[in-house]
Short mmCIF file of C-alpha atoms in Angstrom, two decimals:
data_model
loop_
_atom_site.label_atom_id
_atom_site.label_comp_id
_atom_site.label_asym_id
_atom_site.label_seq_id
_atom_site.Cartn_x
_atom_site.Cartn_y
_atom_site.Cartn_z
CA UNK A 30 -5.95 -22.62 -0.28
CA UNK A 31 -9.12 -21.38 1.30
CA UNK A 32 -7.30 -19.20 3.79
CA UNK A 33 -5.43 -17.74 1.04
CA UNK A 34 -8.75 -16.83 -0.89
CA UNK A 35 -10.01 -15.39 2.45
CA UNK A 36 -7.05 -13.15 2.98
CA UNK A 37 -6.88 -11.75 -0.61
CA UNK A 38 -10.76 -11.08 -0.61
CA UNK A 39 -10.41 -9.22 2.67
CA UNK A 40 -11.41 -5.50 2.37
CA UNK A 41 -8.00 -4.40 3.94
CA UNK A 42 -5.86 -6.63 1.81
CA UNK A 43 -5.29 -4.00 -1.19
CA UNK A 44 -4.04 -1.21 1.03
CA UNK A 45 -2.26 -3.30 3.39
CA UNK A 46 -0.32 -4.75 0.47
CA UNK A 47 0.52 -1.36 -0.88
CA UNK A 48 1.56 -0.04 2.31
CA UNK A 49 4.01 -3.11 2.97
CA UNK A 50 5.47 -2.79 -0.45
CA UNK A 51 6.24 0.86 0.12
CA UNK A 52 7.77 0.30 3.52
CA UNK A 53 9.77 -2.63 2.06
CA UNK A 54 10.87 -0.32 -0.75
CA UNK A 55 12.12 2.05 1.82
CA UNK A 56 13.82 -0.44 4.05
CA UNK A 57 15.71 -1.73 1.06
CA UNK A 58 16.79 1.71 0.07
CA UNK A 59 18.34 2.15 3.63
CA UNK A 60 20.18 -1.03 3.48
CA UNK A 61 22.16 -0.37 0.26
CA UNK A 62 19.66 0.54 -2.40
CA UNK A 63 21.94 3.13 -3.89
CA UNK A 64 24.83 0.78 -4.27
CA UNK A 65 24.28 1.05 -7.90
CA UNK A 66 25.72 4.40 -7.93
CA UNK A 67 29.10 3.24 -6.31
CA UNK A 68 29.88 1.12 -9.18
CA UNK A 69 31.16 1.95 -12.68
CA UNK A 70 28.06 2.06 -14.92
CA UNK A 71 27.41 3.48 -18.45
CA UNK A 72 25.86 6.99 -18.11
CA UNK A 73 22.53 6.11 -19.53
CA UNK A 74 22.27 3.14 -16.96
CA UNK A 75 23.15 5.61 -14.25
CA UNK A 76 20.58 8.10 -15.54
CA UNK A 77 17.72 5.33 -15.89
CA UNK A 78 18.38 4.14 -12.29
CA UNK A 79 18.34 7.78 -11.05
CA UNK A 80 15.13 8.61 -12.93
CA UNK A 81 13.40 5.34 -11.48
CA UNK A 82 14.69 6.15 -7.92
CA UNK A 83 13.51 9.70 -8.22
CA UNK A 84 9.98 8.69 -9.30
CA UNK A 85 9.78 5.97 -6.70
CA UNK A 86 11.00 8.52 -4.14
CA UNK A 87 8.24 10.87 -5.13
CA UNK A 88 5.40 8.24 -5.54
CA UNK A 89 5.91 5.71 -2.88
CA UNK A 90 5.11 8.16 0.03
CA UNK A 91 2.11 9.36 -1.75
CA UNK A 92 1.02 5.78 -2.23
CA UNK A 93 1.80 4.81 1.26
CA UNK A 94 -0.25 7.92 2.66
CA UNK A 95 -3.48 6.99 0.68
CA UNK A 96 -3.08 3.20 1.76
CA UNK A 97 -2.63 4.21 5.35
CA UNK A 98 -5.74 6.74 5.12
CA UNK A 99 -7.76 3.86 3.31
CA UNK A 100 -6.86 1.40 6.06
CA UNK A 101 -7.90 3.94 8.81
CA UNK A 102 -10.97 4.76 7.05
CA UNK A 103 -12.10 1.13 6.70
CA UNK A 104 -11.07 0.35 10.40
CA UNK A 105 -12.96 3.44 11.60
CA UNK A 106 -16.22 2.47 9.54
CA UNK A 107 -15.99 -1.00 10.81
CA UNK A 108 -15.55 0.03 14.38
CA UNK A 109 -18.51 2.63 14.21
CA UNK A 110 -20.65 0.01 12.58
CA UNK A 111 -19.81 -2.54 15.39
CA UNK A 112 -20.64 0.19 18.01
CA UNK A 113 -23.90 1.11 16.75
CA UNK A 114 -24.83 -2.59 15.77
CA UNK A 115 -25.30 -1.71 12.16
CA UNK A 116 -24.21 -4.48 9.81
CA UNK A 117 -21.42 -3.70 7.52
CA UNK A 118 -22.33 -5.28 4.35
CA UNK A 119 -19.55 -3.50 2.20
CA UNK A 120 -22.13 -1.09 0.69
CA UNK A 121 -21.00 2.31 0.11
CA UNK A 122 -23.26 5.25 0.64
CA UNK A 123 -23.80 5.33 -3.18
CA UNK A 124 -24.82 1.65 -3.14
CA UNK A 125 -21.75 0.49 -4.91
CA UNK A 126 -20.40 -2.66 -3.31
CA UNK A 127 -16.93 -1.91 -1.56
CA UNK A 128 -15.74 -5.25 -0.50
CA UNK A 129 -16.77 -8.86 -0.30
#
């Protein structure tokens, strides 16, 4: 249980979770996510599904790009802090706590 708490409190966890879900969504789409369209469905169900897929297709790349950028930013910040010997206490430039 302590390991799970440590993983969830990790500063990389939120962005990594979002990026993982985006990749899983697209992998599921590649392996038959559009199979609903091959079955006979009521028009409103098909329209609802198409609107959901359209919204997801637009929003998931954006979420993935933001998550990847956040992961890279955090990694680069920690790497730079390790090189200079500056302790990274999770405090942003404005003094707000970023992570634990």
